[in-house]
PDB file of C-alpha atoms and ligand atoms in Angstrom:
ATOM      1  CA  MET T   1       9.111 -10.516 -27.441  1.00  0.00           C
ATOM      2  CA  TYR T   2      10.219  -6.890 -27.021  1.00  0.00           C
ATOM      3  CA  PRO T   3      13.011  -5.978 -29.535  1.00  0.00           C
ATOM      4  CA  SER T   4      13.588  -2.657 -27.708  1.00  0.00           C
ATOM      5  CA  LEU T   5      15.056  -4.618 -24.750  1.00  0.00           C
ATOM      6  CA  GLN T   6      17.801  -6.183 -26.903  1.00  0.00           C
ATOM      7  CA  GLY T   7      21.245  -5.094 -25.486  1.00  0.00           C
ATOM      8  CA  LYS T   8      19.596  -3.086 -22.679  1.00  0.00           C
ATOM      9  CA  VAL T   9      21.319  -3.341 -19.227  1.00  0.00           C
ATOM     10  CA  VAL T  10      19.061  -3.999 -16.270  1.00  0.00           C
ATOM     11  CA  VAL T  11      19.813  -4.155 -12.537  1.00  0.00           C
ATOM     12  CA  ILE T  12      17.364  -6.303 -10.546  1.00  0.00           C
ATOM     13  CA  THR T  13      17.560  -6.370  -6.741  1.00  0.00           C
ATOM     14  CA  GLY T  14      16.641  -9.589  -4.934  1.00  0.00           C
ATOM     15  CA  ALA T  15      17.043 -11.562  -8.098  1.00  0.00           C
ATOM     16  CA  SER T  16      18.254 -14.905  -6.783  1.00  0.00           C
ATOM     17  CA  THR T  17      14.734 -16.228  -6.075  1.00  0.00           C
ATOM     18  CA  GLY T  18      11.030 -15.479  -6.525  1.00  0.00           C
ATOM     19  CA  LEU T  19       9.841 -12.569  -8.684  1.00  0.00           C
ATOM     20  CA  GLY T  20      13.357 -11.255  -9.082  1.00  0.00           C
ATOM     21  CA  ARG T  21      14.545 -14.529 -10.466  1.00  0.00           C
ATOM     22  CA  ALA T  22      11.631 -14.757 -12.886  1.00  0.00           C
ATOM     23  CA  MET T  23      12.183 -11.226 -14.075  1.00  0.00           C
ATOM     24  CA  ALA T  24      15.950 -11.802 -14.512  1.00  0.00           C
ATOM     25  CA  LEU T  25      15.355 -14.893 -16.648  1.00  0.00           C
ATOM     26  CA  ARG T  26      12.782 -13.178 -18.771  1.00  0.00           C
ATOM     27  CA  PHE T  27      14.978 -10.081 -19.361  1.00  0.00           C
ATOM     28  CA  GLY T  28      17.748 -12.507 -20.360  1.00  0.00           C
ATOM     29  CA  GLN T  29      15.402 -14.154 -22.858  1.00  0.00           C
ATOM     30  CA  GLU T  30      14.625 -10.707 -24.297  1.00  0.00           C
ATOM     31  CA  GLY T  31      18.336 -10.183 -24.905  1.00  0.00           C
ATOM     32  CA  ALA T  32      18.937  -7.774 -22.037  1.00  0.00           C
ATOM     33  CA  LYS T  33      22.079  -7.982 -19.912  1.00  0.00           C
ATOM     34  CA  VAL T  34      21.238  -8.542 -16.299  1.00  0.00           C
ATOM     35  CA  VAL T  35      22.947  -7.549 -13.000  1.00  0.00           C
ATOM     36  CA  VAL T  36      21.577 -10.141 -10.612  1.00  0.00           C
ATOM     37  CA  ASN T  37      21.682  -8.746  -7.074  1.00  0.00           C
ATOM     38  CA  PHE T  38      21.347 -11.092  -4.106  1.00  0.00           C
ATOM     39  CA  TYR T  39      21.570 -10.681  -0.379  1.00  0.00           C
ATOM     40  CA  ASN T  40      22.461 -14.133   0.984  1.00  0.00           C
ATOM     41  CA  ASN T  41      21.781 -16.661  -1.671  1.00  0.00           C
ATOM     42  CA  GLY T  42      24.880 -16.588  -3.846  1.00  0.00           C
ATOM     43  CA  GLU T  43      24.467 -20.112  -5.128  1.00  0.00           C
ATOM     44  CA  LYS T  44      20.988 -19.409  -6.413  1.00  0.00           C
ATOM     45  CA  ALA T  45      22.144 -16.186  -7.960  1.00  0.00           C
ATOM     46  CA  ASP T  46      24.938 -17.995  -9.795  1.00  0.00           C
ATOM     47  CA  GLU T  47      22.303 -20.437 -11.155  1.00  0.00           C
ATOM     48  CA  VAL T  48      20.230 -17.478 -12.471  1.00  0.00           C
ATOM     49  CA  VAL T  49      23.363 -16.055 -14.168  1.00  0.00           C
ATOM     50  CA  LYS T  50      24.129 -19.477 -15.730  1.00  0.00           C
ATOM     51  CA  GLU T  51      20.608 -19.836 -17.068  1.00  0.00           C
ATOM     52  CA  ILE T  52      20.741 -16.332 -18.617  1.00  0.00           C
ATOM     53  CA  LYS T  53      24.020 -17.103 -20.286  1.00  0.00           C
ATOM     54  CA  ASN T  54      22.608 -20.394 -21.568  1.00  0.00           C
ATOM     55  CA  SER T  55      19.684 -18.503 -23.089  1.00  0.00           C
ATOM     56  CA  GLY T  56      22.203 -16.434 -25.105  1.00  0.00           C
ATOM     57  CA  SER T  57      22.465 -13.203 -23.179  1.00  0.00           C
ATOM     58  CA  ASP T  58      24.839 -12.063 -20.435  1.00  0.00           C
ATOM     59  CA  ALA T  59      24.567 -11.563 -16.598  1.00  0.00           C
ATOM     60  CA  VAL T  60      26.588 -11.062 -13.498  1.00  0.00           C
ATOM     61  CA  ALA T  61      25.774 -11.772  -9.827  1.00  0.00           C
ATOM     62  CA  ILE T  62      26.568  -9.296  -7.089  1.00  0.00           C
ATOM     63  CA  GLN T  63      25.973  -9.411  -3.362  1.00  0.00           C
ATOM     64  CA  GLY T  64      24.526  -6.326  -1.705  1.00  0.00           C
ATOM     65  CA  ASN T  65      22.069  -5.119   0.946  1.00  0.00           C
ATOM     66  CA  VAL T  66      19.588  -2.638  -0.569  1.00  0.00           C
ATOM     67  CA  MET T  67      19.420  -0.806   2.759  1.00  0.00           C
ATOM     68  CA  VAL T  68      23.136   0.037   2.547  1.00  0.00           C
ATOM     69  CA  GLU T  69      24.013   3.136   0.469  1.00  0.00           C
ATOM     70  CA  GLU T  70      27.432   1.896  -0.605  1.00  0.00           C
ATOM     71  CA  ASP T  71      26.016  -1.510  -1.653  1.00  0.00           C
ATOM     72  CA  VAL T  72      23.420   0.087  -3.877  1.00  0.00           C
ATOM     73  CA  LYS T  73      25.981   2.372  -5.458  1.00  0.00           C
ATOM     74  CA  LYS T  74      28.000  -0.762  -6.207  1.00  0.00           C
ATOM     75  CA  LEU T  75      25.074  -2.229  -8.119  1.00  0.00           C
ATOM     76  CA  VAL T  76      24.990   0.633 -10.620  1.00  0.00           C
ATOM     77  CA  GLN T  77      28.810   0.593 -10.803  1.00  0.00           C
ATOM     78  CA  THR T  78      28.631  -3.154 -11.608  1.00  0.00           C
ATOM     79  CA  ALA T  79      26.303  -2.488 -14.534  1.00  0.00           C
ATOM     80  CA  ILE T  80      28.706   0.172 -15.858  1.00  0.00           C
ATOM     81  CA  ASP T  81      31.857  -1.918 -15.272  1.00  0.00           C
ATOM     82  CA  SER T  82      30.435  -5.165 -16.673  1.00  0.00           C
ATOM     83  CA  PHE T  83      28.161  -3.904 -19.487  1.00  0.00           C
ATOM     84  CA  GLY T  84      29.113  -0.283 -20.007  1.00  0.00           C
ATOM     85  CA  LYS T  85      25.859   1.417 -18.954  1.00  0.00           C
ATOM     86  CA  LEU T  86      22.559   1.265 -17.087  1.00  0.00           C
ATOM     87  CA  ASP T  87      19.087   1.469 -18.814  1.00  0.00           C
ATOM     88  CA  ILE T  88      16.604  -0.187 -16.382  1.00  0.00           C
ATOM     89  CA  MET T  89      16.533  -0.377 -12.555  1.00  0.00           C
ATOM     90  CA  ILE T  90      14.164  -2.839 -10.888  1.00  0.00           C
ATOM     91  CA  ASN T  91      13.828  -2.389  -7.158  1.00  0.00           C
ATOM     92  CA  ASN T  92      12.319  -5.717  -6.302  1.00  0.00           C
ATOM     93  CA  ALA T  93      14.003  -6.911  -3.013  1.00  0.00           C
ATOM     94  CA  GLY T  94      11.261  -7.270  -0.363  1.00  0.00           C
ATOM     95  CA  VAL T  95      10.610  -8.903   2.966  1.00  0.00           C
ATOM     96  CA  GLU T  96       7.555  -9.444   5.182  1.00  0.00           C
ATOM     97  CA  ASN T  97       6.671 -11.105   8.489  1.00  0.00           C
ATOM     98  CA  PRO T  98       3.374 -11.283  10.395  1.00  0.00           C
ATOM     99  CA  VAL T  99       3.211  -9.675  13.871  1.00  0.00           C
ATOM    100  CA  PRO T 100       0.328  -8.116  15.778  1.00  0.00           C
ATOM    101  CA  SER T 101       0.929  -4.373  15.532  1.00  0.00           C
ATOM    102  CA  HIS T 102       0.891  -3.729  19.272  1.00  0.00           C
ATOM    103  CA  GLU T 103       3.812  -6.105  19.575  1.00  0.00           C
ATOM    104  CA  LEU T 104       5.721  -5.208  16.431  1.00  0.00           C
ATOM    105  CA  PRO T 105       9.431  -4.855  17.345  1.00  0.00           C
ATOM    106  CA  LEU T 106      11.186  -1.758  16.004  1.00  0.00           C
ATOM    107  CA  LYS T 107      13.807  -4.052  14.427  1.00  0.00           C
ATOM    108  CA  ASP T 108      11.144  -5.768  12.312  1.00  0.00           C
ATOM    109  CA  TRP T 109       9.698  -2.358  11.343  1.00  0.00           C
ATOM    110  CA  ASP T 110      13.132  -1.090  10.387  1.00  0.00           C
ATOM    111  CA  ARG T 111      14.042  -4.244   8.385  1.00  0.00           C
ATOM    112  CA  VAL T 112      10.788  -4.152   6.395  1.00  0.00           C
ATOM    113  CA  ILE T 113      10.687  -0.413   5.773  1.00  0.00           C
ATOM    114  CA  GLY T 114      14.433  -0.409   5.163  1.00  0.00           C
ATOM    115  CA  THR T 115      14.314  -3.222   2.529  1.00  0.00           C
ATOM    116  CA  ASN T 116      11.036  -2.464   0.774  1.00  0.00           C
ATOM    117  CA  LEU T 117      10.893   1.390   0.966  1.00  0.00           C
ATOM    118  CA  THR T 118      14.393   2.734   1.654  1.00  0.00           C
ATOM    119  CA  GLY T 119      15.772   0.094  -0.722  1.00  0.00           C
ATOM    120  CA  ALA T 120      13.414   1.316  -3.487  1.00  0.00           C
ATOM    121  CA  PHE T 121      14.524   4.914  -2.728  1.00  0.00           C
ATOM    122  CA  LEU T 122      18.268   4.156  -2.836  1.00  0.00           C
ATOM    123  CA  GLY T 123      17.951   2.107  -5.935  1.00  0.00           C
ATOM    124  CA  SER T 124      15.852   4.820  -7.657  1.00  0.00           C
ATOM    125  CA  ARG T 125      18.187   7.638  -6.544  1.00  0.00           C
ATOM    126  CA  GLU T 126      21.369   6.003  -7.819  1.00  0.00           C
ATOM    127  CA  ALA T 127      19.716   5.084 -11.109  1.00  0.00           C
ATOM    128  CA  LEU T 128      18.355   8.573 -11.504  1.00  0.00           C
ATOM    129  CA  LYS T 129      21.717  10.055 -10.736  1.00  0.00           C
ATOM    130  CA  TYR T 130      23.165   8.013 -13.614  1.00  0.00           C
ATOM    131  CA  PHE T 131      20.293   8.739 -16.030  1.00  0.00           C
ATOM    132  CA  VAL T 132      20.504  12.501 -15.386  1.00  0.00           C
ATOM    133  CA  GLU T 133      24.291  12.657 -15.642  1.00  0.00           C
ATOM    134  CA  HIS T 134      24.442  10.615 -18.899  1.00  0.00           C
ATOM    135  CA  ASP T 135      21.229  11.944 -20.450  1.00  0.00           C
ATOM    136  CA  VAL T 136      19.614   8.465 -20.538  1.00  0.00           C
ATOM    137  CA  LYS T 137      15.886   8.116 -20.988  1.00  0.00           C
ATOM    138  CA  GLY T 138      16.005   5.403 -18.338  1.00  0.00           C
ATOM    139  CA  ASN T 139      13.320   3.271 -16.777  1.00  0.00           C
ATOM    140  CA  ILE T 140      12.643   2.433 -13.135  1.00  0.00           C
ATOM    141  CA  ILE T 141      10.279  -0.240 -11.928  1.00  0.00           C
ATOM    142  CA  ASN T 142       9.490  -0.564  -8.193  1.00  0.00           C
ATOM    143  CA  MET T 143       7.861  -3.630  -6.710  1.00  0.00           C
ATOM    144  CA  SER T 144       4.787  -2.519  -4.860  1.00  0.00           C
ATOM    145  CA  SER T 145       1.955  -4.842  -3.947  1.00  0.00           C
ATOM    146  CA  VAL T 146      -1.869  -4.986  -3.718  1.00  0.00           C
ATOM    147  CA  HIS T 147      -1.033  -3.809  -0.178  1.00  0.00           C
ATOM    148  CA  GLU T 148      -0.230  -0.335  -1.386  1.00  0.00           C
ATOM    149  CA  MET T 149      -4.048  -0.005  -1.256  1.00  0.00           C
ATOM    150  CA  ILE T 150      -5.373  -2.928   0.765  1.00  0.00           C
ATOM    151  CA  PRO T 151      -4.764  -2.642   4.555  1.00  0.00           C
ATOM    152  CA  TRP T 152      -3.219  -5.764   5.925  1.00  0.00           C
ATOM    153  CA  PRO T 153      -3.591  -6.643   9.667  1.00  0.00           C
ATOM    154  CA  LEU T 154      -0.417  -8.238  11.168  1.00  0.00           C
ATOM    155  CA  PHE T 155       1.628  -6.679   8.352  1.00  0.00           C
ATOM    156  CA  ALA T 156       1.405  -2.961   9.219  1.00  0.00           C
ATOM    157  CA  HIS T 157       5.113  -2.452   8.488  1.00  0.00           C
ATOM    158  CA  TYR T 158       4.707  -4.169   5.047  1.00  0.00           C
ATOM    159  CA  ALA T 159       1.546  -2.240   4.136  1.00  0.00           C
ATOM    160  CA  ALA T 160       3.192   1.059   5.279  1.00  0.00           C
ATOM    161  CA  SER T 161       6.283   0.303   3.098  1.00  0.00           C
ATOM    162  CA  LYS T 162       4.172  -0.387   0.034  1.00  0.00           C
ATOM    163  CA  GLY T 163       2.006   2.628   0.585  1.00  0.00           C
ATOM    164  CA  GLY T 164       5.294   4.583   0.706  1.00  0.00           C
ATOM    165  CA  VAL T 165       6.503   2.977  -2.482  1.00  0.00           C
ATOM    166  CA  LYS T 166       3.298   4.043  -4.248  1.00  0.00           C
ATOM    167  CA  LEU T 167       3.918   7.762  -3.530  1.00  0.00           C
ATOM    168  CA  LEU T 168       7.643   7.522  -3.994  1.00  0.00           C
ATOM    169  CA  THR T 169       7.050   6.147  -7.539  1.00  0.00           C
ATOM    170  CA  GLU T 170       4.368   8.732  -8.307  1.00  0.00           C
ATOM    171  CA  THR T 171       6.533  11.592  -7.110  1.00  0.00           C
ATOM    172  CA  LEU T 172       9.639  10.464  -9.014  1.00  0.00           C
ATOM    173  CA  ALA T 173       7.505   9.866 -12.149  1.00  0.00           C
ATOM    174  CA  LEU T 174       6.273  13.449 -12.001  1.00  0.00           C
ATOM    175  CA  GLU T 175       9.711  14.911 -11.154  1.00  0.00           C
ATOM    176  CA  TYR T 176      11.613  13.186 -13.968  1.00  0.00           C
ATOM    177  CA  ALA T 177       8.940  13.005 -16.711  1.00  0.00           C
ATOM    178  CA  PRO T 178      10.431  16.068 -18.478  1.00  0.00           C
ATOM    179  CA  LYS T 179      13.587  14.074 -18.985  1.00  0.00           C
ATOM    180  CA  GLN T 180      11.651  11.128 -20.439  1.00  0.00           C
ATOM    181  CA  ILE T 181      12.667   8.928 -17.518  1.00  0.00           C
ATOM    182  CA  ARG T 182       9.738   6.661 -16.636  1.00  0.00           C
ATOM    183  CA  VAL T 183       9.003   5.382 -13.157  1.00  0.00           C
ATOM    184  CA  ASN T 184       6.292   2.732 -12.552  1.00  0.00           C
ATOM    185  CA  ASN T 185       5.163   0.134  -9.951  1.00  0.00           C
ATOM    186  CA  ILE T 186       4.060  -3.422 -10.332  1.00  0.00           C
ATOM    187  CA  GLY T 187       1.480  -4.422  -7.823  1.00  0.00           C
ATOM    188  CA  PRO T 188       1.428  -8.234  -7.563  1.00  0.00           C
ATOM    189  CA  GLY T 189      -1.254 -10.059  -5.694  1.00  0.00           C
ATOM    190  CA  ALA T 190      -0.660 -13.544  -4.223  1.00  0.00           C
ATOM    191  CA  ILE T 191       2.024 -15.163  -6.272  1.00  0.00           C
ATOM    192  CA  ASN T 192       3.715 -18.552  -5.922  1.00  0.00           C
ATOM    193  CA  THR T 193       7.111 -17.458  -4.610  1.00  0.00           C
ATOM    194  CA  PRO T 194       9.399 -18.496  -1.619  1.00  0.00           C
ATOM    195  CA  ILE T 195       7.932 -15.580   0.411  1.00  0.00           C
ATOM    196  CA  ASN T 196       4.607 -17.421   0.388  1.00  0.00           C
ATOM    197  CA  ALA T 197       5.889 -21.045   0.332  1.00  0.00           C
ATOM    198  CA  GLU T 198       4.928 -21.904   3.831  1.00  0.00           C
ATOM    199  CA  LYS T 199       1.487 -20.384   3.602  1.00  0.00           C
ATOM    200  CA  PHE T 200       0.595 -22.098   0.242  1.00  0.00           C
ATOM    201  CA  ALA T 201       2.025 -25.470   1.426  1.00  0.00           C
ATOM    202  CA  ASP T 202      -0.966 -25.616   3.767  1.00  0.00           C
ATOM    203  CA  PRO T 203      -3.995 -26.561   1.579  1.00  0.00           C
ATOM    204  CA  LYS T 204      -6.395 -24.716   3.899  1.00  0.00           C
ATOM    205  CA  GLN T 205      -4.481 -21.486   3.778  1.00  0.00           C
ATOM    206  CA  LYS T 206      -3.973 -21.816   0.108  1.00  0.00           C
ATOM    207  CA  ALA T 207      -7.707 -22.317  -0.591  1.00  0.00           C
ATOM    208  CA  ASP T 208      -8.497 -19.341   1.697  1.00  0.00           C
ATOM    209  CA  VAL T 209      -6.175 -17.073  -0.333  1.00  0.00           C
ATOM    210  CA  GLU T 210      -7.597 -18.432  -3.647  1.00  0.00           C
ATOM    211  CA  SER T 211     -11.102 -17.539  -2.435  1.00  0.00           C
ATOM    212  CA  MET T 212      -9.896 -13.837  -2.287  1.00  0.00           C
ATOM    213  CA  ILE T 213      -8.867 -13.905  -5.935  1.00  0.00           C
ATOM    214  CA  PRO T 214     -11.727 -13.358  -8.449  1.00  0.00           C
ATOM    215  CA  MET T 215      -9.708 -15.313 -11.124  1.00  0.00           C
ATOM    216  CA  GLY T 216      -9.466 -18.171  -8.662  1.00  0.00           C
ATOM    217  CA  TYR T 217      -5.795 -19.054  -8.735  1.00  0.00           C
ATOM    218  CA  ILE T 218      -2.451 -18.013  -7.271  1.00  0.00           C
ATOM    219  CA  GLY T 219      -0.364 -16.113  -9.777  1.00  0.00           C
ATOM    220  CA  LYS T 220       2.826 -17.479 -11.361  1.00  0.00           C
ATOM    221  CA  PRO T 221       6.115 -15.537 -11.154  1.00  0.00           C
ATOM    222  CA  GLU T 222       6.252 -15.522 -14.897  1.00  0.00           C
ATOM    223  CA  GLU T 223       3.061 -13.554 -14.991  1.00  0.00           C
ATOM    224  CA  ILE T 224       4.800 -10.732 -13.093  1.00  0.00           C
ATOM    225  CA  ALA T 225       7.880 -10.968 -15.261  1.00  0.00           C
ATOM    226  CA  ALA T 226       5.603 -10.516 -18.325  1.00  0.00           C
ATOM    227  CA  VAL T 227       4.373  -7.246 -16.915  1.00  0.00           C
ATOM    228  CA  ALA T 228       7.911  -6.052 -16.068  1.00  0.00           C
ATOM    229  CA  VAL T 229       9.243  -6.555 -19.564  1.00  0.00           C
ATOM    230  CA  TRP T 230       6.264  -4.592 -21.096  1.00  0.00           C
ATOM    231  CA  LEU T 231       6.725  -1.825 -18.575  1.00  0.00           C
ATOM    232  CA  ALA T 232      10.527  -1.629 -19.333  1.00  0.00           C
ATOM    233  CA  SER T 233      10.020  -1.829 -23.170  1.00  0.00           C
ATOM    234  CA  ASP T 234       9.228   0.964 -25.617  1.00  0.00           C
ATOM    235  CA  GLU T 235       5.760  -0.588 -25.984  1.00  0.00           C
ATOM    236  CA  SER T 236       4.747   1.248 -22.760  1.00  0.00           C
ATOM    237  CA  SER T 237       6.535   4.473 -23.813  1.00  0.00           C
ATOM    238  CA  TYR T 238       3.722   6.833 -22.688  1.00  0.00           C
ATOM    239  CA  VAL T 239       3.169   5.106 -19.329  1.00  0.00           C
ATOM    240  CA  THR T 240       4.612   6.600 -16.192  1.00  0.00           C
ATOM    241  CA  GLY T 241       3.622   6.893 -12.531  1.00  0.00           C
ATOM    242  CA  ILE T 242       1.229   3.985 -12.503  1.00  0.00           C
ATOM    243  CA  THR T 243       0.869   0.881 -10.429  1.00  0.00           C
ATOM    244  CA  LEU T 244       0.086  -1.981 -12.727  1.00  0.00           C
ATOM    245  CA  PHE T 245      -1.765  -4.460 -10.601  1.00  0.00           C
ATOM    246  CA  ALA T 246      -1.244  -8.074 -11.645  1.00  0.00           C
ATOM    247  CA  ASP T 247      -3.483  -9.731  -9.068  1.00  0.00           C
ATOM    248  CA  GLY T 248      -6.215 -11.779 -10.690  1.00  0.00           C
ATOM    249  CA  GLY T 249      -8.702  -9.099  -9.541  1.00  0.00           C
ATOM    250  CA  MET T 250      -7.769  -9.151  -5.849  1.00  0.00           C
ATOM    251  CA  THR T 251      -7.942  -5.348  -5.598  1.00  0.00           C
ATOM    252  CA  LYS T 252     -11.466  -5.248  -6.982  1.00  0.00           C
ATOM    253  CA  TYR T 253     -13.326  -5.997  -3.736  1.00  0.00           C
ATOM    254  CA  PRO T 254     -13.920  -9.783  -4.325  1.00  0.00           C
ATOM    255  CA  SER T 255     -16.265 -10.001  -1.321  1.00  0.00           C
ATOM    256  CA  PHE T 256     -18.814  -8.073  -3.503  1.00  0.00           C
ATOM    257  CA  GLN T 257     -18.908 -10.781  -6.144  1.00  0.00           C
ATOM    258  CA  ALA T 258     -22.230 -12.237  -7.281  1.00  0.00           C
ATOM    259  CA  GLY T 259     -24.117  -9.039  -6.291  1.00  0.00           C
ATOM    260  CA  ARG T 260     -23.323  -9.324  -2.557  1.00  0.00           C
ATOM    261  CA  GLY T 261     -23.479  -6.097  -0.586  1.00  0.00           C
TER     262      GLY T 261
HETATM  263  C1  LIG C   1       2.515 -10.441  -0.268  1.00  0.00           C
HETATM  264  C2  LIG C   1       1.960 -11.885  -0.245  1.00  0.00           C
HETATM  265  C3  LIG C   1       0.476 -11.877  -0.176  1.00  0.00           C
HETATM  266  C4  LIG C   1      -0.132 -10.972  -1.233  1.00  0.00           C
HETATM  267  C5  LIG C   1      -1.646 -10.850  -1.170  1.00  0.00           C
HETATM  268  C6  LIG C   1       1.824  -9.720  -1.351  1.00  0.00           C
HETATM  269  O1  LIG C   1       2.291  -8.433  -1.403  1.00  0.00           O
HETATM  270  O2  LIG C   1       3.916 -10.561  -0.472  1.00  0.00           O
HETATM  271  O3  LIG C   1       2.506 -12.559   0.861  1.00  0.00           O
HETATM  272  O4  LIG C   1      -0.019 -13.213  -0.302  1.00  0.00           O
HETATM  273  O5  LIG C   1       0.408  -9.696  -1.153  1.00  0.00           O
HETATM  274  O6  LIG C   1      -2.094 -10.590   0.193  1.00  0.00           O
END
């Protein structure tokens, strides 16, 4: 548990399912108040709110598209209106779809870059605006991926978006460090979430992915949430501008295991 998170106000984008949901629940357990953003899954978002309230903290659900400036402004405003302030912004909303790059439609490119990279920019900008105006030593966490460093055929738009998130985070960390505002990335590997549900439902594909993970298993959403609460807490007070990979070793060139190469 992280006592420094008690009473903190956190906005989490894409929080009705997957990693966002796991983080929202964990922040609630830590006594933080959570703005649960969702895009199209209002019922699931309401369930997350209910669970957080049952665990003794407070939360509110709000619809919004992270690509739309006005919607993102509304997220910060909701934190202020509902809970009086903003302390932590987690830009988590993300999408992906496989397409050979020579056939990749511009609309898919725009959707993936728009959600994953522009969404992280807009969320960061609105949070920074609030932190600077109110002299808050705030905290921003962006959701990157192992694919901020590992190229990924059929997912050029996704890999490009995460490469962008890496340097967005590093740049913002450097720019706002003098104000004690910290900006970090989490870089998950293969995690058991709805984005991967179809892939991992097929035992062959699941085993194939597992063979690329030195620790040998697909991560749990809670293992990412555990990283998020540490990064948002005072326990990581001197950490800014990093990507904390939580990937079971996937970024460590698993094909070289057992002395191959
Ligand atoms: C993607 C997953 C993928 C994992 C490892 C993540 O960023 O969202 O679909 O399994 O990277 O390749």
